Amino acid sequence: MEIEFELENVGLCTFAVSKGEEFVLPNEVFVDSSKIEWTAPTATEEYIFPYMRVNETGDMFMKDWTYNRYCFAIYGKSPQETSYRDTAGKVALEIISNLEEAE
């Protein structure tokens, strides 16, 4: 599933979810050396560890995480001011805070 949305100062972004082990964007390689990890609580206070990475050319960012056998990602073109990517991180945190294990 993919949903496009626009963020002020960032532009067009995509929220994507897939079932499986790892989220992969076709034709993009994200550099692990650029990876920044943080901690985020779910609705049931389980802690997961999302990442922010950039692609090889540095013109695209992706914030991704896994939960309950699903892979989630928010990605888009990197804004001129890289701190604006934090806005996409806030969207990721809001999504994560609403996740809970299905019974």
Backbone as a chain_set.jsonl record, in Angstrom:
{"seq": "MEIEFELENVGLCTFAVSKGEEFVLPNEVFVDSSKIEWTAPTATEEYIFPYMRVNETGDMFMKDWTYNRYCFAIYGKSPQETSYRDTAGKVALEIISNLEEAE", "coords": {"N": [[0.845, -1.158, 0.0], [0.54, 2.222, -0.778], [0.622, 5.672, 0.005], [0.452, 8.956, -1.018], [1.507, 12.141, 0.182], [1.77, 15.598, 1.133], [4.259, 17.557, 2.654], [4.91, 20.544, 4.387], [7.725, 22.46, 3.569], [9.092, 20.164, 2.85], [7.863, 18.791, 0.75], [6.441, 16.549, -1.683], [5.767, 13.401, -0.335], [5.899, 9.872, 0.351], [4.043, 7.396, 1.983], [4.486, 4.109, 2.778], [3.571, 0.652, 3.053], [4.427, -2.703, 3.506], [4.184, -6.278, 3.511], [6.44, -8.417, 5.017], [10.007, -9.088, 5.33], [11.839, -6.961, 4.819], [11.912, -3.584, 3.752], [12.079, -2.398, 0.5], [12.92, -0.062, -1.919], [12.335, 0.142, -5.351], [15.024, 0.573, -7.628], [16.528, 2.213, -5.941], [19.158, 2.699, -3.669], [19.853, 2.745, -0.369], [22.1, 4.193, 1.836], [23.766, 2.569, 4.36], [25.655, 3.719, 6.049], [24.704, 6.225, 6.427], [22.712, 5.934, 8.171], [20.488, 6.753, 10.77], [19.368, 5.964, 13.911], [16.495, 5.846, 16.006], [14.348, 5.721, 18.93], [11.015, 4.62, 19.365], [7.827, 4.573, 20.896], [5.091, 2.249, 20.709], [1.441, 2.033, 20.606], [0.96, 0.291, 22.663], [3.069, 0.623, 24.333], [5.326, -0.742, 23.486], [8.639, -0.78, 22.383], [10.088, 0.273, 19.377], [12.477, 0.546, 16.681], [12.986, 2.877, 14.534], [14.577, 3.989, 11.458], [16.484, 6.534, 9.777], [17.599, 7.156, 6.589], [19.659, 8.058, 3.768], [19.78, 8.095, 0.15], [22.258, 6.886, -2.257], [23.048, 9.12, -3.791], [22.235, 11.175, -2.231], [19.944, 12.641, -2.604], [17.485, 11.743, -1.832], [15.462, 10.721, 0.909], [14.684, 8.271, 3.449], [12.612, 7.096, 5.96], [12.297, 4.374, 7.894], [10.802, 1.379, 9.312], [10.102, -1.688, 11.088], [7.366, -3.736, 12.094], [5.507, -6.2, 13.665], [5.731, -8.113, 11.551], [5.449, -6.467, 9.338], [6.616, -3.992, 7.072], [7.319, -0.575, 7.172], [7.485, 2.644, 5.667], [8.475, 6.023, 5.139], [9.129, 8.171, 2.597], [10.91, 10.444, 0.428], [11.96, 13.213, -1.687], [15.009, 14.683, -0.724], [14.954, 17.624, 1.159], [16.303, 20.982, 0.647], [17.196, 22.099, 3.079], [18.322, 20.004, 5.369], [17.363, 19.5, 7.936], [14.651, 19.755, 7.752], [13.693, 17.268, 7.164], [13.003, 16.2, 9.547], [10.348, 16.726, 9.969], [9.011, 14.729, 8.547], [9.809, 12.662, 10.165], [8.341, 13.207, 12.462], [5.794, 12.6, 11.552], [6.146, 9.863, 11.166], [6.559, 9.069, 13.85], [4.022, 9.618, 14.913], [2.426, 7.773, 13.507], [3.595, 5.362, 14.402], [3.012, 5.541, 17.14], [0.399, 4.784, 17.183], [0.307, 2.128, 16.567], [-0.482, -1.245, 17.348], [-0.248, -4.564, 18.607], [-1.893, -7.107, 16.84], [-4.499, -9.242, 17.883]], "CA": [[0.0, 0.0, 0.0], [1.262, 3.487, -0.8], [-0.189, 6.888, 0.078], [1.25, 10.161, -1.193], [1.056, 13.304, 0.93], [2.719, 16.698, 1.026], [4.677, 18.197, 3.897], [5.479, 21.867, 4.223], [9.188, 22.513, 3.559], [9.667, 18.914, 2.354], [7.266, 18.491, -0.545], [5.711, 15.297, -1.831], [6.322, 12.232, 0.34], [5.105, 8.66, 0.218], [3.979, 6.459, 3.101], [4.301, 2.784, 2.184], [3.548, -0.501, 3.95], [4.466, -3.988, 2.818], [4.338, -7.416, 4.414], [7.687, -9.119, 4.736], [11.158, -8.867, 6.191], [12.608, -5.75, 4.581], [11.322, -2.66, 2.784], [13.029, -2.048, -0.556], [12.401, 0.766, -3.004], [12.972, -0.21, -6.62], [15.976, 1.518, -8.223], [17.162, 3.073, -4.941], [20.012, 2.066, -2.676], [20.029, 3.641, 0.766], [23.425, 3.964, 2.411], [23.702, 2.265, 5.79], [26.517, 4.623, 6.818], [23.935, 7.444, 6.703], [21.59, 5.525, 9.011], [20.308, 7.318, 12.109], [18.334, 5.185, 14.59], [15.919, 6.42, 17.208], [13.418, 4.824, 19.611], [9.643, 5.122, 19.339], [6.874, 3.66, 21.545], [3.818, 1.96, 20.057], [0.274, 2.292, 21.447], [1.007, -0.595, 23.826], [4.352, 0.904, 24.989], [6.415, -1.567, 22.972], [9.578, 0.129, 21.73], [10.663, -0.157, 18.113], [13.642, 1.359, 16.327], [12.98, 3.36, 13.157], [15.827, 4.506, 10.901], [16.479, 7.517, 8.702], [18.744, 6.96, 5.702], [19.606, 8.746, 2.474], [20.262, 7.247, -0.931], [23.665, 7.072, -2.628], [23.294, 10.464, -4.316], [21.859, 12.129, -1.196], [18.799, 13.462, -2.99], [16.257, 11.114, -1.364], [15.542, 10.193, 2.272], [13.68, 7.278, 3.815], [12.472, 6.739, 7.373], [11.636, 3.075, 7.813], [10.758, 0.557, 10.516], [9.322, -2.921, 10.972], [6.521, -4.033, 13.249], [4.529, -7.269, 13.503], [5.935, -8.699, 10.221], [5.182, -5.48, 8.289], [7.63, -2.95, 6.891], [6.745, 0.741, 6.959], [8.47, 3.642, 5.239], [8.099, 7.336, 4.627], [10.272, 8.599, 1.804], [10.698, 11.556, -0.493], [13.159, 13.945, -2.096], [15.616, 15.415, 0.386], [14.832, 19.08, 1.037], [17.568, 21.72, 0.723], [17.548, 22.159, 4.504], [18.124, 18.62, 5.786], [16.608, 19.412, 9.193], [13.221, 19.667, 7.433], [13.307, 15.852, 7.147], [12.446, 15.89, 10.868], [8.891, 16.776, 9.851], [8.605, 13.372, 8.168], [10.015, 11.857, 11.364], [7.199, 13.433, 13.358], [4.691, 11.819, 10.979], [6.457, 8.47, 11.493], [6.293, 8.865, 15.281], [2.562, 9.594, 15.121], [1.949, 6.47, 13.007], [4.089, 4.344, 15.322], [2.314, 5.637, 18.432], [-0.927, 4.179, 17.04], [0.421, 0.699, 16.254], [-0.622, -2.203, 18.431], [-0.235, -5.962, 18.192], [-3.206, -7.719, 16.578], [-4.707, -10.451, 18.714]], "C": [[0.898, 1.231, 0.0], [0.283, 4.653, -0.777], [0.759, 8.071, -0.083], [0.642, 11.304, -0.395], [2.131, 14.381, 0.817], [2.989, 17.295, 2.398], [5.282, 19.557, 3.584], [6.996, 21.782, 4.392], [9.861, 21.233, 3.075], [9.161, 18.623, 0.951], [6.547, 17.16, -0.521], [6.467, 14.152, -1.168], [5.398, 11.049, 0.085], [5.195, 7.873, 1.511], [3.677, 5.102, 2.478], [4.358, 1.716, 3.265], [3.605, -1.751, 3.092], [4.637, -5.093, 3.85], [5.627, -8.131, 4.026], [8.795, -8.666, 5.648], [11.813, -7.502, 6.035], [11.931, -4.887, 3.523], [12.387, -2.25, 1.775], [12.317, -1.205, -1.599], [13.093, 0.357, -4.294], [13.886, 0.923, -7.085], [16.604, 2.481, -7.217], [17.983, 2.226, -3.978], [20.246, 3.09, -1.583], [21.274, 3.229, 1.539], [23.31, 3.733, 3.915], [24.566, 3.2, 6.621], [25.81, 5.936, 7.14], [22.817, 7.187, 7.707], [21.634, 6.183, 10.384], [19.141, 6.564, 12.741], [17.793, 5.974, 15.777], [14.907, 5.429, 17.778], [12.037, 5.455, 19.616], [8.714, 4.109, 20.005], [5.607, 3.478, 20.708], [2.679, 2.278, 21.028], [0.299, 1.45, 22.721], [2.358, -0.501, 24.547], [5.456, -0.095, 24.633], [7.347, -0.625, 22.209], [10.135, -0.494, 20.458], [11.705, 0.879, 17.69], [13.621, 1.748, 14.85], [14.362, 3.901, 12.761], [15.539, 5.635, 9.927], [17.746, 7.281, 7.909], [18.577, 7.826, 4.457], [20.15, 7.808, 1.412], [21.693, 7.619, -1.305], [23.984, 8.483, -3.104], [22.895, 11.553, -3.319], [20.646, 12.976, -1.523], [17.459, 12.872, -2.56], [16.484, 10.599, 0.047], [14.464, 9.138, 2.468], [13.753, 7.072, 5.32], [11.7, 5.431, 7.361], [11.742, 2.314, 9.125], [9.944, -0.687, 10.224], [8.524, -3.113, 12.258], [5.55, -5.138, 12.872], [4.535, -7.838, 12.075], [5.546, -7.768, 9.07], [6.328, -4.478, 8.253], [6.921, -1.652, 6.532], [7.85, 1.686, 6.498], [7.774, 4.94, 4.865], [9.324, 7.81, 3.861], [9.897, 9.739, 0.869], [12.028, 12.172, -0.895], [13.693, 14.712, -0.901], [15.471, 16.915, 0.16], [16.205, 19.743, 1.126], [18.079, 21.788, 2.159], [17.272, 20.779, 5.093], [17.36, 18.485, 7.098], [15.104, 19.338, 8.939], [12.75, 18.219, 7.341], [12.715, 15.436, 8.484], [10.924, 15.926, 10.855], [8.348, 15.404, 9.472], [8.799, 12.423, 9.348], [8.883, 12.008, 12.356], [5.975, 12.675, 12.867], [4.909, 10.343, 11.314], [6.157, 8.173, 12.956], [4.8, 8.793, 15.581], [1.975, 8.261, 14.652], [2.339, 5.365, 13.984], [3.323, 4.368, 16.646], [0.909, 5.043, 18.385], [-0.889, 2.699, 16.707], [0.2, -0.141, 17.508], [-0.744, -3.599, 17.858], [-1.65, -6.472, 17.982], [-3.316, -9.0, 17.397], [-5.119, -11.624, 17.886]], "O": [[1.906, 1.268, 0.706], [-0.749, 4.63, -1.449], [1.754, 8.175, 0.634], [-0.579, 11.428, -0.3], [3.269, 14.095, 0.446], [2.075, 17.51, 3.194], [6.061, 19.706, 2.644], [7.479, 21.087, 5.286], [11.08, 21.211, 2.905], [9.935, 18.254, 0.068], [6.098, 16.7, 0.529], [7.658, 13.96, -1.41], [4.256, 11.217, -0.344], [6.278, 7.7, 2.071], [2.71, 4.967, 1.728], [5.082, 1.842, 4.252], [2.918, -1.849, 2.075], [5.174, -4.864, 4.934], [5.867, -8.411, 2.852], [8.562, -7.95, 6.622], [12.296, -6.937, 7.017], [11.436, -5.398, 2.519], [13.47, -1.806, 2.155], [11.255, -1.574, -2.099], [14.318, 0.238, -4.325], [13.546, 2.098, -6.946], [17.172, 3.492, -7.63], [17.543, 1.165, -3.534], [20.774, 4.173, -1.837], [21.466, 2.055, 1.852], [22.821, 4.591, 4.65], [24.25, 3.455, 7.783], [26.25, 6.68, 8.017], [22.065, 8.097, 8.057], [22.658, 6.177, 11.067], [18.048, 6.526, 12.176], [18.534, 6.678, 16.462], [14.641, 4.398, 17.16], [11.89, 6.656, 19.84], [8.796, 2.915, 19.716], [5.117, 4.419, 20.084], [2.923, 2.74, 22.143], [-0.271, 1.843, 23.739], [2.748, -1.415, 25.275], [6.408, -0.27, 25.394], [6.879, 0.239, 21.467], [10.595, -1.636, 20.459], [11.795, 1.956, 18.278], [14.173, 1.036, 14.01], [15.192, 4.222, 13.612], [14.468, 5.683, 9.322], [18.838, 7.211, 8.473], [17.472, 8.269, 4.142], [20.876, 6.859, 1.709], [22.269, 8.549, -0.741], [25.077, 8.99, -2.848], [23.186, 12.728, -3.54], [20.342, 13.928, -0.804], [16.408, 13.428, -2.881], [17.564, 10.099, 0.361], [13.463, 9.112, 1.752], [14.835, 6.896, 5.88], [10.571, 5.38, 6.872], [12.634, 2.558, 9.937], [9.195, -0.744, 9.248], [8.942, -2.713, 13.344], [4.843, -5.029, 11.87], [3.48, -8.021, 11.468], [5.336, -8.229, 7.948], [6.929, -4.163, 9.28], [6.027, -1.637, 5.685], [9.007, 1.541, 6.893], [6.655, 4.954, 4.353], [10.427, 7.848, 4.406], [8.725, 9.961, 0.564], [13.09, 11.702, -0.487], [12.929, 15.32, -0.152], [15.823, 17.422, -0.905], [17.158, 19.141, 1.621], [19.261, 21.559, 2.416], [16.113, 20.418, 5.297], [16.76, 17.439, 7.346], [14.354, 18.905, 9.814], [11.551, 17.953, 7.429], [12.004, 14.435, 8.561], [10.28, 15.234, 11.643], [7.336, 14.964, 10.017], [8.03, 11.476, 9.511], [8.504, 11.044, 13.02], [5.199, 12.163, 13.673], [3.969, 9.649, 11.702], [5.566, 7.14, 13.271], [4.368, 7.994, 16.412], [1.121, 7.687, 15.328], [1.51, 4.531, 14.35], [3.023, 3.313, 17.206], [0.293, 4.822, 19.428], [-1.939, 2.07, 16.576], [0.648, 0.221, 18.596], [-1.275, -3.794, 16.764], [-2.511, -6.295, 18.843], [-2.344, -9.735, 17.571], [-5.333, -12.712, 18.42]]}, "num_chains": 1, "name": "protein.A"}
